[in-house]
Short mmCIF file of C-alpha atoms and ligand atoms in Angstrom, two decimals:
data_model
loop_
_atom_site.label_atom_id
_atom_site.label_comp_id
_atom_site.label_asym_id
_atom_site.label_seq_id
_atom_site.Cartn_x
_atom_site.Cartn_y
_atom_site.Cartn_z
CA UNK A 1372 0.00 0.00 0.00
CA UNK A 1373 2.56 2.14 0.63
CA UNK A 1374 3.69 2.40 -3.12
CA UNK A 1375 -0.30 2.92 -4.07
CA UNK A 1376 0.31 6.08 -1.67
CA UNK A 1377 3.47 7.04 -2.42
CA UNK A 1378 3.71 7.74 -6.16
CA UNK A 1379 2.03 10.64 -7.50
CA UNK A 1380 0.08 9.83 -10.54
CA UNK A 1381 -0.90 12.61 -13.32
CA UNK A 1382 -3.78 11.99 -15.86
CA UNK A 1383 -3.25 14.92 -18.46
CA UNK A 1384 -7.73 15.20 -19.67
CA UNK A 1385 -11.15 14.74 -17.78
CA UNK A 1386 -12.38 13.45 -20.53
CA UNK A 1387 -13.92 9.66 -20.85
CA UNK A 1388 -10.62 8.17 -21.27
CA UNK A 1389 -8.78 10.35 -18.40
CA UNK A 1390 -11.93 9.57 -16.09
CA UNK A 1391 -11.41 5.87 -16.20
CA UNK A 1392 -7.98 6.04 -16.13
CA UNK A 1393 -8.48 7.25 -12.37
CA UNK A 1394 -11.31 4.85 -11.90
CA UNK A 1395 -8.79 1.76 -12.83
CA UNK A 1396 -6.39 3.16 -10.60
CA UNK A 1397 -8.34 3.75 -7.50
CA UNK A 1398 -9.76 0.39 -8.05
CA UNK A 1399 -6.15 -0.73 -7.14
CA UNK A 1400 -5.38 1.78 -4.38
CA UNK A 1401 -4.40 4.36 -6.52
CA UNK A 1402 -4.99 8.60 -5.59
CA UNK A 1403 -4.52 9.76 -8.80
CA UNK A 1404 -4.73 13.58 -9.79
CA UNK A 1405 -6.67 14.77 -13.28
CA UNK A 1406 -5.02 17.63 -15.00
CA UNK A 1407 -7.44 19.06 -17.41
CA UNK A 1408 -7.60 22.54 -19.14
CA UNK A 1409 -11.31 23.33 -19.76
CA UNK A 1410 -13.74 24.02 -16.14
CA UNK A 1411 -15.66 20.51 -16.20
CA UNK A 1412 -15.28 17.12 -16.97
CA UNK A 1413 -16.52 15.29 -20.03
CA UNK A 1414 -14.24 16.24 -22.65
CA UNK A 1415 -15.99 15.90 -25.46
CA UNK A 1416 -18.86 14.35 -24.25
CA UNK A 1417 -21.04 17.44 -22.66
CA UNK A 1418 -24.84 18.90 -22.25
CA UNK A 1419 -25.14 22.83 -22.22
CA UNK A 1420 -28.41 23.82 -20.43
CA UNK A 1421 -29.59 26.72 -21.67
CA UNK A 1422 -32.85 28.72 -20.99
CA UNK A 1423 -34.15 25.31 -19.94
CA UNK A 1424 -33.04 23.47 -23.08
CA UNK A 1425 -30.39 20.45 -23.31
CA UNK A 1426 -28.06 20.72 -25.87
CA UNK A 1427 -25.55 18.12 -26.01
CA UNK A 1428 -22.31 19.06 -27.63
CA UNK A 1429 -22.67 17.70 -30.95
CA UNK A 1430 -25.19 15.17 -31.87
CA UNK A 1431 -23.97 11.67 -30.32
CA UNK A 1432 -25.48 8.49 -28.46
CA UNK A 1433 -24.44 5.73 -26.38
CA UNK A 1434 -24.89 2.36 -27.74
CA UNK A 1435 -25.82 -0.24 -25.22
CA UNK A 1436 -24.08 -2.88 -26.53
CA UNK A 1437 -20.88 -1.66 -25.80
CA UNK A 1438 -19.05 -3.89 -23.45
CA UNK A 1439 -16.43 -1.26 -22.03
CA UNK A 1440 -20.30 0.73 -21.44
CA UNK A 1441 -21.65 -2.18 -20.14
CA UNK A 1442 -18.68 -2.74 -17.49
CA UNK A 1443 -18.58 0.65 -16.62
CA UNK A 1444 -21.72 2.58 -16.54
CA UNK A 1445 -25.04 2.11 -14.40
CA UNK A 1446 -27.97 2.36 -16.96
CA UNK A 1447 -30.42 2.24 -14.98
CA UNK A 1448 -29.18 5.50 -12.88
CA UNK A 1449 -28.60 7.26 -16.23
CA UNK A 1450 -32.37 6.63 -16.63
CA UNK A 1451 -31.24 5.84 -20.61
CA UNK A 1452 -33.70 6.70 -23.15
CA UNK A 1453 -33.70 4.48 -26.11
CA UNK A 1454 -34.14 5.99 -29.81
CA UNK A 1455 -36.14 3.10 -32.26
CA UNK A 1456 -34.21 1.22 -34.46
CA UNK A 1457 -35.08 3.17 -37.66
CA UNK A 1458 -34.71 6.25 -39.78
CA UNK A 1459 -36.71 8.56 -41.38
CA UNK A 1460 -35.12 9.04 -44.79
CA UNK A 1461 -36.01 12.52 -46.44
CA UNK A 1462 -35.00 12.31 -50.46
CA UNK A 1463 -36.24 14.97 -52.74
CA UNK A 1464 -38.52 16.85 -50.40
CA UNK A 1465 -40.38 12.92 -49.66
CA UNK A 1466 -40.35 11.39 -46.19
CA UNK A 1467 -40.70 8.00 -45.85
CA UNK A 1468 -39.70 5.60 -42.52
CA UNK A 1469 -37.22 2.79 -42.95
CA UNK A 1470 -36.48 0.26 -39.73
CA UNK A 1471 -35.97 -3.49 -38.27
CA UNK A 1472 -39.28 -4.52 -38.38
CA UNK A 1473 -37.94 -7.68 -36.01
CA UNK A 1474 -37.37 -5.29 -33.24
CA UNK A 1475 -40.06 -3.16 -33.63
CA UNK A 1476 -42.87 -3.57 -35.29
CA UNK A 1477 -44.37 -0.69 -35.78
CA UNK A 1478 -41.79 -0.88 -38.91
CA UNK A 1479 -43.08 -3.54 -40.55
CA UNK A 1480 -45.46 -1.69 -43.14
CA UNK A 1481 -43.36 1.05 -44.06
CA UNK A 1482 -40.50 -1.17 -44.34
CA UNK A 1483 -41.63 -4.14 -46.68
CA UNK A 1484 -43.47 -1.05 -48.74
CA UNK A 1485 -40.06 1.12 -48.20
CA UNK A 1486 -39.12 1.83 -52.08
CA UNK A 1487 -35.21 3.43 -50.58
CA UNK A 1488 -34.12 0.19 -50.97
CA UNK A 1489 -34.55 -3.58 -52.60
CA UNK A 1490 -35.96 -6.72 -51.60
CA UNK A 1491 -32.65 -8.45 -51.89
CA UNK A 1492 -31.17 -5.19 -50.06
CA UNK A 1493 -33.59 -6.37 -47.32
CA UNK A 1494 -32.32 -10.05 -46.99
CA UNK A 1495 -28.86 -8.65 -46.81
CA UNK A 1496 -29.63 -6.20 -44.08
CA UNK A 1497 -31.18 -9.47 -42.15
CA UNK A 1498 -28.39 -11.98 -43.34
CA UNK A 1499 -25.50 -9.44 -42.12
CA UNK A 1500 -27.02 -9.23 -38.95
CA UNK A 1501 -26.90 -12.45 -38.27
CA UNK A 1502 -23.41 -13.59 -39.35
CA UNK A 1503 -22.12 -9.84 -37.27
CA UNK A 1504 -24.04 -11.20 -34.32
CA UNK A 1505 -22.00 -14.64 -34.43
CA UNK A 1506 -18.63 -12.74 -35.05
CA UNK A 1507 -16.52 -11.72 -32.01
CA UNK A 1508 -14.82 -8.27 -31.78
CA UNK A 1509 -11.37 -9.69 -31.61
CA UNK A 1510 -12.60 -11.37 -34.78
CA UNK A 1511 -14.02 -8.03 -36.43
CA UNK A 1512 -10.92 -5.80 -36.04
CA UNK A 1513 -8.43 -8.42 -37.23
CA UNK A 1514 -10.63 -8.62 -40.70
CA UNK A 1515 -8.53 -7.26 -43.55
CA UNK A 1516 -9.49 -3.40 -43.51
CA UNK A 1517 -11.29 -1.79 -46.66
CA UNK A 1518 -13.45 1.13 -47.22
CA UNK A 1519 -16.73 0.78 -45.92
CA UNK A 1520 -18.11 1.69 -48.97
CA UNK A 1521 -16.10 -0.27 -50.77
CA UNK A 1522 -17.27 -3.32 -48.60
CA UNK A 1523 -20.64 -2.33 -49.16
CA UNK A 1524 -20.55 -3.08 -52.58
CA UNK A 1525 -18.73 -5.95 -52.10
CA UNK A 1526 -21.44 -7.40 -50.20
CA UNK A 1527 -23.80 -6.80 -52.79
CA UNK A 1528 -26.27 -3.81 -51.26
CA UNK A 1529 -27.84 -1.84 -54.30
CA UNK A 1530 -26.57 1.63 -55.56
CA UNK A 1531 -30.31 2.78 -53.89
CA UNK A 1532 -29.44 1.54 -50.63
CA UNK A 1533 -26.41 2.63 -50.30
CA UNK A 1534 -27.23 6.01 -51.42
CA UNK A 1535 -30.40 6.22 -49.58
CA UNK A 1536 -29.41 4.49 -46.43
CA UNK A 1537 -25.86 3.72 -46.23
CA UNK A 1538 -24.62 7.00 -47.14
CA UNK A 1539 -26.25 9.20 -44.33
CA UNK A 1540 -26.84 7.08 -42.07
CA UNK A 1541 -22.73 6.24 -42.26
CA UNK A 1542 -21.77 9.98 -42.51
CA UNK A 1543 -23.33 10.67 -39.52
CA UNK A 1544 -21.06 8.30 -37.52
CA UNK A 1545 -18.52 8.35 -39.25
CA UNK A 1546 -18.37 12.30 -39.71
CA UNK A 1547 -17.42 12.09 -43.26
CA UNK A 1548 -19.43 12.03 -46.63
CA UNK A 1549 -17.35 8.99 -48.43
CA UNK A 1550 -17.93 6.14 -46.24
CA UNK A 1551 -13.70 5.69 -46.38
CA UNK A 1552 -13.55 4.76 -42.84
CA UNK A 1553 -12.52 1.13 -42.21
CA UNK A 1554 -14.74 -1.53 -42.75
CA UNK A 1555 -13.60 -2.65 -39.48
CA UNK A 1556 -15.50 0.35 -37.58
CA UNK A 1557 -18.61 -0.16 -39.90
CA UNK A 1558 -18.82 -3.89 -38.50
CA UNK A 1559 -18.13 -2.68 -35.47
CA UNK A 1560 -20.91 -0.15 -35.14
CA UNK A 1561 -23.07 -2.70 -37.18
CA UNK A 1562 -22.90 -4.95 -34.70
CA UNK A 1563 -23.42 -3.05 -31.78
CA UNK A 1564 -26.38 -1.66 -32.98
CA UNK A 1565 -27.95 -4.90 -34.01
CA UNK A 1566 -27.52 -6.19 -30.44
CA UNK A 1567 -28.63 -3.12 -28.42
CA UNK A 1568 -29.81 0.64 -28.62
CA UNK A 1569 -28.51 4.08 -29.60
CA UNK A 1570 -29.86 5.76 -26.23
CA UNK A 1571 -29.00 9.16 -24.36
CA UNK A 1572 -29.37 9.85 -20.69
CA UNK A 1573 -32.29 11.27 -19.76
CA UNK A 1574 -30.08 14.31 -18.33
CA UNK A 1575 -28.22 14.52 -21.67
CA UNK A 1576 -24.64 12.39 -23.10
CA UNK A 1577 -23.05 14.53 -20.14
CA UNK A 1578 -24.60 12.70 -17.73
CA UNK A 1579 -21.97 9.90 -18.31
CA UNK A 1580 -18.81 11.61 -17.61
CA UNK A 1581 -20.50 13.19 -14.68
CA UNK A 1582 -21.62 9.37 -13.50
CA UNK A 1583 -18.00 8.16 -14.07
CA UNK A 1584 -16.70 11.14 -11.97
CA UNK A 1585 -18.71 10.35 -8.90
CA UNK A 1586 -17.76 7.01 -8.58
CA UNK A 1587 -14.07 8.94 -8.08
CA UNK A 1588 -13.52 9.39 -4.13
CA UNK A 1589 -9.95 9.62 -4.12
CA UNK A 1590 -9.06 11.57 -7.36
CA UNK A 1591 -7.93 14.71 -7.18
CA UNK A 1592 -8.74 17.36 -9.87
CA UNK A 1593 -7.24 20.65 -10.96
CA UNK A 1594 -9.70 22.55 -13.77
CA UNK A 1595 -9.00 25.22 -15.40
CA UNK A 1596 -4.85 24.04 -15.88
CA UNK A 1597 -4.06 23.65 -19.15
CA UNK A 1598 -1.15 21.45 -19.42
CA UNK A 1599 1.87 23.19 -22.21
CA UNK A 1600 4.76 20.95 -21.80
CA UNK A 1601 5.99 17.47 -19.73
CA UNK A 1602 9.68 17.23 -19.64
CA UNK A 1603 10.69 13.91 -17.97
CA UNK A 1604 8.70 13.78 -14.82
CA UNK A 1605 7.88 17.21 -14.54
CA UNK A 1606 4.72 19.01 -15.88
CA UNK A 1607 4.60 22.72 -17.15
CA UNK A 1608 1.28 24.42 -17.04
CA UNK A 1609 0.26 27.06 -19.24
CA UNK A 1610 0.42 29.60 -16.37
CA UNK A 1611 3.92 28.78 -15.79
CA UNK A 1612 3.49 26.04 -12.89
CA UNK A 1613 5.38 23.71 -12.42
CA UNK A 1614 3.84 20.25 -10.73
CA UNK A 1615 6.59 16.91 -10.34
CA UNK A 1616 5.17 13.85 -10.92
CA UNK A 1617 6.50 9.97 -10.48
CA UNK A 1618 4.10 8.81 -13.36
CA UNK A 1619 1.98 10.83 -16.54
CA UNK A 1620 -0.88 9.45 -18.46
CA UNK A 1621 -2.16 12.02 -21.20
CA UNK A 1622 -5.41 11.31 -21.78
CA UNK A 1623 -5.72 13.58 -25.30
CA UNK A 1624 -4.29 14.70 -27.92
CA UNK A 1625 -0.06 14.84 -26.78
CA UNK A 1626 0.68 16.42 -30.29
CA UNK A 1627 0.77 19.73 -28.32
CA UNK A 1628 2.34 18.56 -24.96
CA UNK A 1629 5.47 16.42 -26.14
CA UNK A 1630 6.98 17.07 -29.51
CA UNK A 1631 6.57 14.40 -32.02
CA UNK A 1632 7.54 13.89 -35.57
CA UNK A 1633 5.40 15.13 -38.10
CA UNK A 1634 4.33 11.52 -39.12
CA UNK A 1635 2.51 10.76 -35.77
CA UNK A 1636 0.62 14.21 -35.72
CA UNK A 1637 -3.00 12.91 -35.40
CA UNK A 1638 -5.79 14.09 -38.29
CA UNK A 1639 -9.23 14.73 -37.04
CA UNK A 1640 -12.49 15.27 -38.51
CA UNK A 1641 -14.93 18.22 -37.91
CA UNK A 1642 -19.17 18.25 -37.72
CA UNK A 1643 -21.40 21.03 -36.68
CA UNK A 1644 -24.79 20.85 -34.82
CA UNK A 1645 -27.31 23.34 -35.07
CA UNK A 1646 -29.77 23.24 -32.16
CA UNK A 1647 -33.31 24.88 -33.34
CA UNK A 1648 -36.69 25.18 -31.41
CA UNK A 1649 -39.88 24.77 -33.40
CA UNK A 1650 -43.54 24.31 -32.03
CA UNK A 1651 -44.37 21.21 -33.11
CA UNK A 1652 -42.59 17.71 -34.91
CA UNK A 1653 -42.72 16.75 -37.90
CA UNK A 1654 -41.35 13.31 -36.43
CA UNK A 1655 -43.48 12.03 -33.68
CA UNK A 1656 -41.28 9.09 -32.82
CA UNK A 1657 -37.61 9.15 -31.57
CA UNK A 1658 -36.20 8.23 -34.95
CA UNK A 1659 -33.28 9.90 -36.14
CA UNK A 1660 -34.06 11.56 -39.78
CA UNK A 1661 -31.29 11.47 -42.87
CA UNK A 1662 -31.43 14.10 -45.76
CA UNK A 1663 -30.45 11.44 -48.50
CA UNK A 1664 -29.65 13.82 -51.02
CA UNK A 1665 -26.37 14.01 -52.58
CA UNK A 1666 -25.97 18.06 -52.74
CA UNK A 1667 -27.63 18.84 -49.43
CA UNK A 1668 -25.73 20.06 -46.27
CA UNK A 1669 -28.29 18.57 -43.88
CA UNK A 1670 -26.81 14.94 -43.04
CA UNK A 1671 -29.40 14.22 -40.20
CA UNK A 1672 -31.90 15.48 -38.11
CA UNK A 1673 -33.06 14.48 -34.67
CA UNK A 1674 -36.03 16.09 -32.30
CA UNK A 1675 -34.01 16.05 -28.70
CA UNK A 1676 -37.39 16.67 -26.97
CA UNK A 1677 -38.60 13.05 -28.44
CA UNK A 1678 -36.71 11.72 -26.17
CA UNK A 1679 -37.62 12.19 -22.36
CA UNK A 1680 -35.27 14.69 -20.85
CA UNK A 1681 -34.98 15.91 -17.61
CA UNK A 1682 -34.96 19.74 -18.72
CA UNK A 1683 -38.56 20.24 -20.34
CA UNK A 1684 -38.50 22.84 -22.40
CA UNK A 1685 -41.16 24.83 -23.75
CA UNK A 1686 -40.97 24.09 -27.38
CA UNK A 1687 -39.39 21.32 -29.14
CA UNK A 1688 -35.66 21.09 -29.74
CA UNK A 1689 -34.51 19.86 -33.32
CA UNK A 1690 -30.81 19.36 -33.76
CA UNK A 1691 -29.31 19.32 -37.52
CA UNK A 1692 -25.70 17.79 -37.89
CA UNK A 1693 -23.40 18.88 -40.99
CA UNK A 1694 -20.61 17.35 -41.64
CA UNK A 1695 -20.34 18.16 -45.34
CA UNK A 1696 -17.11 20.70 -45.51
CA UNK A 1697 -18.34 24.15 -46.56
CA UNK A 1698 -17.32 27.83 -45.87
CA UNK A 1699 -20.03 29.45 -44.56
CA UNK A 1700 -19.56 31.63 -41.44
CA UNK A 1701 -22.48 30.81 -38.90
CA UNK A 1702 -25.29 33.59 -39.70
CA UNK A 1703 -25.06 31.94 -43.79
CA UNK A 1704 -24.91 28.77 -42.41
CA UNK A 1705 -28.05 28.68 -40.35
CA UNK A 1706 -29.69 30.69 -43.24
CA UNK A 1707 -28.75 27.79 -45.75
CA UNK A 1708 -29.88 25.18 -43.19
CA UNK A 1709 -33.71 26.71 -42.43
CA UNK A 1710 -33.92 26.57 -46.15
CA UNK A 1711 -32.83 22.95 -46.55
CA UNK A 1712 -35.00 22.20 -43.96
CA UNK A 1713 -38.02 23.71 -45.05
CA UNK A 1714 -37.43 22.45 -49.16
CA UNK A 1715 -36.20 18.66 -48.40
CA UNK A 1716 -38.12 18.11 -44.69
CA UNK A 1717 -40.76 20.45 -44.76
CA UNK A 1718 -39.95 21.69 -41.46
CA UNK A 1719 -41.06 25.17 -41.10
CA UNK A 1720 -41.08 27.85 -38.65
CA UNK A 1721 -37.59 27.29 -36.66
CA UNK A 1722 -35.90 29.63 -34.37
CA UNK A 1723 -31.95 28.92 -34.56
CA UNK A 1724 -30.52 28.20 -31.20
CA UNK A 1725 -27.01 27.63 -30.81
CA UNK A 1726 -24.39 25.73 -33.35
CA UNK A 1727 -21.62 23.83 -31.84
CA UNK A 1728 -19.00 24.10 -34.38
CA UNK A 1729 -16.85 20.93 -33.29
CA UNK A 1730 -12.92 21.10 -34.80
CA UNK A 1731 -11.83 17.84 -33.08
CA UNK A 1732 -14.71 15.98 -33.09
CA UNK A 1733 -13.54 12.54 -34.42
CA UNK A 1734 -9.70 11.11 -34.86
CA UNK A 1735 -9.26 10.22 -38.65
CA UNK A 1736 -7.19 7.25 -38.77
CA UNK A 1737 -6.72 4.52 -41.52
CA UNK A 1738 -6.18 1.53 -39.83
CA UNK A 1739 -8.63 0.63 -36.99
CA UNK A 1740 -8.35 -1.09 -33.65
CA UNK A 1741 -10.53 -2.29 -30.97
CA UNK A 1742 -7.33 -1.42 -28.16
CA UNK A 1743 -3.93 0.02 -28.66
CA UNK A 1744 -1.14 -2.01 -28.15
CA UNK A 1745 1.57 -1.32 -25.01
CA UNK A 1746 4.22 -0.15 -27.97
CA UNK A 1747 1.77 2.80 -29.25
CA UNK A 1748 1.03 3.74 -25.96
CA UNK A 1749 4.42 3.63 -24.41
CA UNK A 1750 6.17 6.82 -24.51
CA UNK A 1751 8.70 5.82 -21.67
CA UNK A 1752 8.56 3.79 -18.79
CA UNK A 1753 6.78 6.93 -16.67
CA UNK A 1754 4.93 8.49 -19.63
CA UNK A 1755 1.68 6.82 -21.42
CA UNK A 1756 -1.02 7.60 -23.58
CA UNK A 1757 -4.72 7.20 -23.24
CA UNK A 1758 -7.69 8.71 -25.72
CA UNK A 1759 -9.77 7.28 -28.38
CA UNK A 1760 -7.50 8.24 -31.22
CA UNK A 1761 -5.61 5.21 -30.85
CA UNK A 1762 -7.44 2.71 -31.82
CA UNK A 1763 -11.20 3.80 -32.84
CA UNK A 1764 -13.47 7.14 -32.40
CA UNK A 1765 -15.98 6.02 -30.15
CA UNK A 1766 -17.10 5.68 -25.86
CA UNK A 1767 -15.93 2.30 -26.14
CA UNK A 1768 -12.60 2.74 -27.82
CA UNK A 1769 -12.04 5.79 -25.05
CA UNK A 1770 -13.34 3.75 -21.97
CA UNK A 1771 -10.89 0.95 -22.85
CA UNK A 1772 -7.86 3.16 -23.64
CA UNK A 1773 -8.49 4.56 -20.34
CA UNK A 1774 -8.64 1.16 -18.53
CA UNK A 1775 -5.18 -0.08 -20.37
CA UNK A 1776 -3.61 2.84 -19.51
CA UNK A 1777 -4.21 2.62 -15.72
CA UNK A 1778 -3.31 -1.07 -15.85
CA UNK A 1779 0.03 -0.84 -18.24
CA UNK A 1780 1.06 2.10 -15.33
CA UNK A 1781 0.05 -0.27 -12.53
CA UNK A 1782 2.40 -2.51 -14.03
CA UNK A 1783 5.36 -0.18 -14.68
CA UNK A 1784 5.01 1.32 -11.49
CA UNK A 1785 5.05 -1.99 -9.90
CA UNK A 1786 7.79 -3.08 -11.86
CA UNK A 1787 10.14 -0.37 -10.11
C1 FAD B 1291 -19.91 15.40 -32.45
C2 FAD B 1291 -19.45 14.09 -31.90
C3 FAD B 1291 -20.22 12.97 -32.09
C4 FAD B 1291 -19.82 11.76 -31.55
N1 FAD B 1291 -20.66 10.69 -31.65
C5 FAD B 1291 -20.38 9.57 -30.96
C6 FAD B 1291 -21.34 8.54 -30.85
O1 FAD B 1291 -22.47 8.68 -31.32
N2 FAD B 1291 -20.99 7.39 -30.19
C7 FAD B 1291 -19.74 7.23 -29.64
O2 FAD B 1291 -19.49 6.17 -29.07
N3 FAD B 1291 -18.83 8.22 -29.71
C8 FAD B 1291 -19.11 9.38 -30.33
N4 FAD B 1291 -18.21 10.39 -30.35
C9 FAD B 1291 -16.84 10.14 -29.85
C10 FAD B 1291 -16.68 10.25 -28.34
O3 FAD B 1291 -17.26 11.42 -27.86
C11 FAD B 1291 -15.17 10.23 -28.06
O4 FAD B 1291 -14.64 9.03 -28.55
C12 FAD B 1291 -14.78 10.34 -26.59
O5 FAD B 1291 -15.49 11.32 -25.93
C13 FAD B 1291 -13.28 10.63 -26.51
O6 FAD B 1291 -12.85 10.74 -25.17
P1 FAD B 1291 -11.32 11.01 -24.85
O7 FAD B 1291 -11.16 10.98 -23.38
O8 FAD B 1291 -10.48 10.11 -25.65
O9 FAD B 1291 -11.00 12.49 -25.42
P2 FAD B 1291 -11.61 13.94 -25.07
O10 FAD B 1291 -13.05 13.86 -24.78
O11 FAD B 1291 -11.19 14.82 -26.19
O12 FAD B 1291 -10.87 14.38 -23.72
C14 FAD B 1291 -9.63 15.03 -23.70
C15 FAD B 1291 -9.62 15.99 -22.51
O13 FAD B 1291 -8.31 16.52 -22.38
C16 FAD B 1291 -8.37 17.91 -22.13
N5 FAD B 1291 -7.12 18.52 -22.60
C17 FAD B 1291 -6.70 18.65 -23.89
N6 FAD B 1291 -5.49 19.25 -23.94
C18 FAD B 1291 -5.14 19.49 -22.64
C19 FAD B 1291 -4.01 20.10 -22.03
N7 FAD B 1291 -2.98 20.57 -22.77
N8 FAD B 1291 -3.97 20.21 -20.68
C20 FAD B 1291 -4.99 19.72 -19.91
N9 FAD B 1291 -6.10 19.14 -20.45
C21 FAD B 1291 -6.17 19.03 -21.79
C22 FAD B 1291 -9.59 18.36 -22.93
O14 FAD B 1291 -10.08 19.60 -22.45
C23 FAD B 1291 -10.54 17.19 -22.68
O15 FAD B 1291 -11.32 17.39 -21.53
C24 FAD B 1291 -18.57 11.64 -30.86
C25 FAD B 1291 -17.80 12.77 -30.70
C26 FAD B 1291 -18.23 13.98 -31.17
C27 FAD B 1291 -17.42 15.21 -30.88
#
C-alpha cells in the first residue's frame, strides 16, 4: 500500500478516457490527480443547459451494446432513453420511414413497402445481422481493412441503398461524406447496434462523464490548468506552474504537450450541430431523420425533446448535424440550413438556437483497432497515452484506452 500512496500519478484530460484512467487506478489503491484545461469534466462528451433546453455538444449516443459501457456505466441511474431502431429518410422533399421490423414492429409496413431500398437489399440487411451477431470483436478488427463503402458493394447492397441508407446514415457516424472509414468500424458499429440501442441519458450524453466522476472518491482534480509541456517527470502548465510527478498518463491529444515527428501528428475530422426550437414535430417518434440527397448540407436530423429529458422545455428542440465541408460563417450557415430544412423536410417555422462548431470531433485514422497495443502507448517507462485516437473514435474505444492505460502504469510502477 505504501507504493499505491506514495507515487504521485498525473492523468493529463477529464475526458472519458482520463476519467477511467483514475477509476482503474483507484480500483487498485491508486490517488490519482486529473489535470485538465477546460472548467468541467466530459471532454468531449457534454450537455449545455440553456434557458431550460439540453443541448448536447454535438449530436452523439451511447450504444448499449458496448461492453467497455456495459462494465462501466449504471444504466439504470442514467435513466437511458432508447431511440427506435429506424430512420426517417427525407429524399427529394419525400419522407418516408425505414427500420428493423424484427425489433419493432411498428416498422413492418413502411418497411416491406419502403421503395429506398430492394428486396434483396432487405435479406442482406437481415443476413448481415446475423453472421455480425456470431462474429466476435477480436474477430471483427483483425478482418482485412477496406473502405466501408467499398465493402458495401462488395457485399452486394444496391446503388439505392447505399445512397439512400448507407450513405447518411454512415456519414453521420462516421463524420465524413465517403464512407472511407474502415470496414472494421462499420462492422463494429453494425454490430453493436444490431444487439442493443442508440440511447441518451435522460439528463443529456453529459450525464456519463459526470456518472464516471462520482464514482471517483480519491481523485484529485485541478480545472481550469491547461497542461503546455511534460519534460521527464515534470509538468509545465500554461500559467507557468510547475507540478513533479512519479508517473503521466495524457489522456488527449499529446501532439501539443510532447513534440513528435510530423508523421505521428494525429488528423481529425470536424461536424457542426445546429440546435433549433420549433412548435411542433414533424417526427413524432424518436427516430433519427437522414437528408439522403447528394448536394444537401443537412446529413441528419433528430427532435431532442422526443426523447424524455430531464430539462422540459417549452418548445421542441430539433438538432441538424453537418458534416459536409463548406465555408459558410455561422449567420449563412443557419440561413442555408432553415432553407434545406423547409425544401427537403418540410420543417417550417424554426428559431436557430445555438451551433456547436466541433474542430476535433472525431480522430481520422486509416487503420482501426478495438485497443492500442503497449508499444503505441508507451512513450517511456513513466509516460503513457490514453484517448480514443488510438485505436477507434468512439465511448468504447475511449473507456478501454483509459482502462489499459491505468493497468500498463500499474504494471510499470510496480515493476520499479
Ligand atoms: C460530435 C461528436 C459525435 C460523436 N458521436 C459519438 C457517438 O455517437 N458514439 C460514440 O461512441 N462516440 C461518439 N463520439 C466520440 C466520443 O465522444 C469520443 O470518442 C470520446 O469522448 C473521446 O474521449 P477522450 O477521453 O479520448 O478524449 P476527449 O473527450 O477529447 O478528452 C480530452 C480531454 O483533455 C483535455 N485537454 C486537452 N489538452 C489538454 C491540455 N494541454 N492540458 C490539460 N487538459 C487538456 C480536454 O479539455 C478534454 O477534456 C462523438 C464525438 C463527437 C465530438
Amino acid at each position: 500500500m505504501t507504493k499505491q500512496k506514495n507515487t504521485k500519478i498525473h492523468i493529463i484530460g477529464a475526458g472519458i478516457s482520463g476519467l477511467i484512467t483514475a477509476l482503474v487506478l483507484e480500483e487498485n489503491g491508486y490517488s490519482p490527480t486529473i489535470i485538465e484545461a477546460s472548467n468541467t469534466v466530459g471532454g468531449r462528451v457534454k450537455t449545455d443547459i440553456i434557458n431550460g433546453y439540453q443541448l448536447d455538444h454535438g449530436f452523439q449516443v451511447l450504444l448499449t451494446s458496448y461492453p467497455a459501457a456495459q462494465k462501466y456505466l449504471d444504466y439504470t441511474t442514467l435513466e437511458l432513453q432508447k431511440f427506435l431502431p429506424g430512420a426517417v429518410i427525407y429524399k427529394d422533399g419525400k419522407a418516408s420511414k425505414l427500420g428493423d421490423p424484427l425489433r419493432d414492429i411498428s416498422f413492418l409496413i413502411s418497411t416491406i413497402f419502403s421503395d429506398k431500398v430492394t428486396i434483396s437489399d432487405k435479406l442482406k440487411i437481415n443476413e448481415l445481422n446475423s453472421s455480425l451477431k456470431n462474429k466476435s470483436l477480436e474477430a471483427i478488427f483483425s478482418e482485412k481493412e477496406q473502405s466501408t463503402l467499398a465493402y458495401l458493394k462488395a457485399y452486394g447492397f444496391s446503388k439505392k441503398a447505399i445512397d439512400n441508407f448507407f450513405i447518411p446514415f454512415f456519414t453521420g457516424i462516421f463524420l465524413e461524406t465517403e464512407l472511407a472509414t474502415s470496414s472494421r468500424m462499420f462492422e463494429f458499429v453494425y454490430k453493436m447496434f444490431g444487439e442493443g440501442y442508440a440511447a441518451l441519458p435522460k439528463n443529456g450524453i453529459g450525464e456519463i462523464p459526470k456518472q464516471l466522476t462520482n464514482k471517483l472518491t480519491t481523485t484529485k482534480f485541478r480545472f481550469n490548468s491547461a497542461v503546455k509541456s511534460i519534460h521527464d517527470t515534470t509538468i509545465q502548465l500554461e500559467n507557468g506552474e510547475i507540478i513533479d510527478s512519479n508517473f503521466i498518463i495524457i489522456a488527449t491529444d499529446p501532439s501539443q504537450i510532447i513534440n513528435f515527428s510530423s508523421t505521428k501528428k494525429n488528423k481529425w475530422k470536424n461536424c457542426q450541430t445546429l440546435y433549433f426550437e420549433t412548435t411542433r414535430r414533424q417526427i413524432q417518434q424518436p427516430l433519427i431523420g437522414l437528408v439522403a440527397n447528394e448536394s444537401s448540407l443537412i446529413n441528419n436530423i433528430f427532435y431532442t425533446t422526443a426523447l424524455e429529458t430531464q430539462n422540459i422545455s417549452k418548445k421542441e428542440v430539433l438538432s441538424v448535424t453537418v458534416v459536409k465541408k463548406h465555408n459558410l460563417h455561422e449567420k449563412l450557415l443557419v440561413k442555408e440550413v432553415i432553407k434545406e430544412l423547409e425544401e427537403l423536410c418540410q420543417i417550417k417555422d424554426v428559431k436557430f438556437l445555438k451551433l456547436y462548431d466541433i474542430q476535433k470531433a472525431l480522430p481520422e485514422k486509416e487503420s482501426l483497432t478495438y485497443i492500442p497495443t503497449e508499444k503505441e502507448i508507451k512513450i517511456n517507462d513513466h509516460t503513457i497515452l490514453a484517448g480514443d485516437y488510438l485505436s477507434n473514435g468512439s465511448l468504447n474505444a475511449a473507456m478501454l484506452s483509459g482502462e489499459f492505460a491505468a493497468k500498463t502504469a500499474i504494471k510499470y510502477i510496480d515493476s520499479k
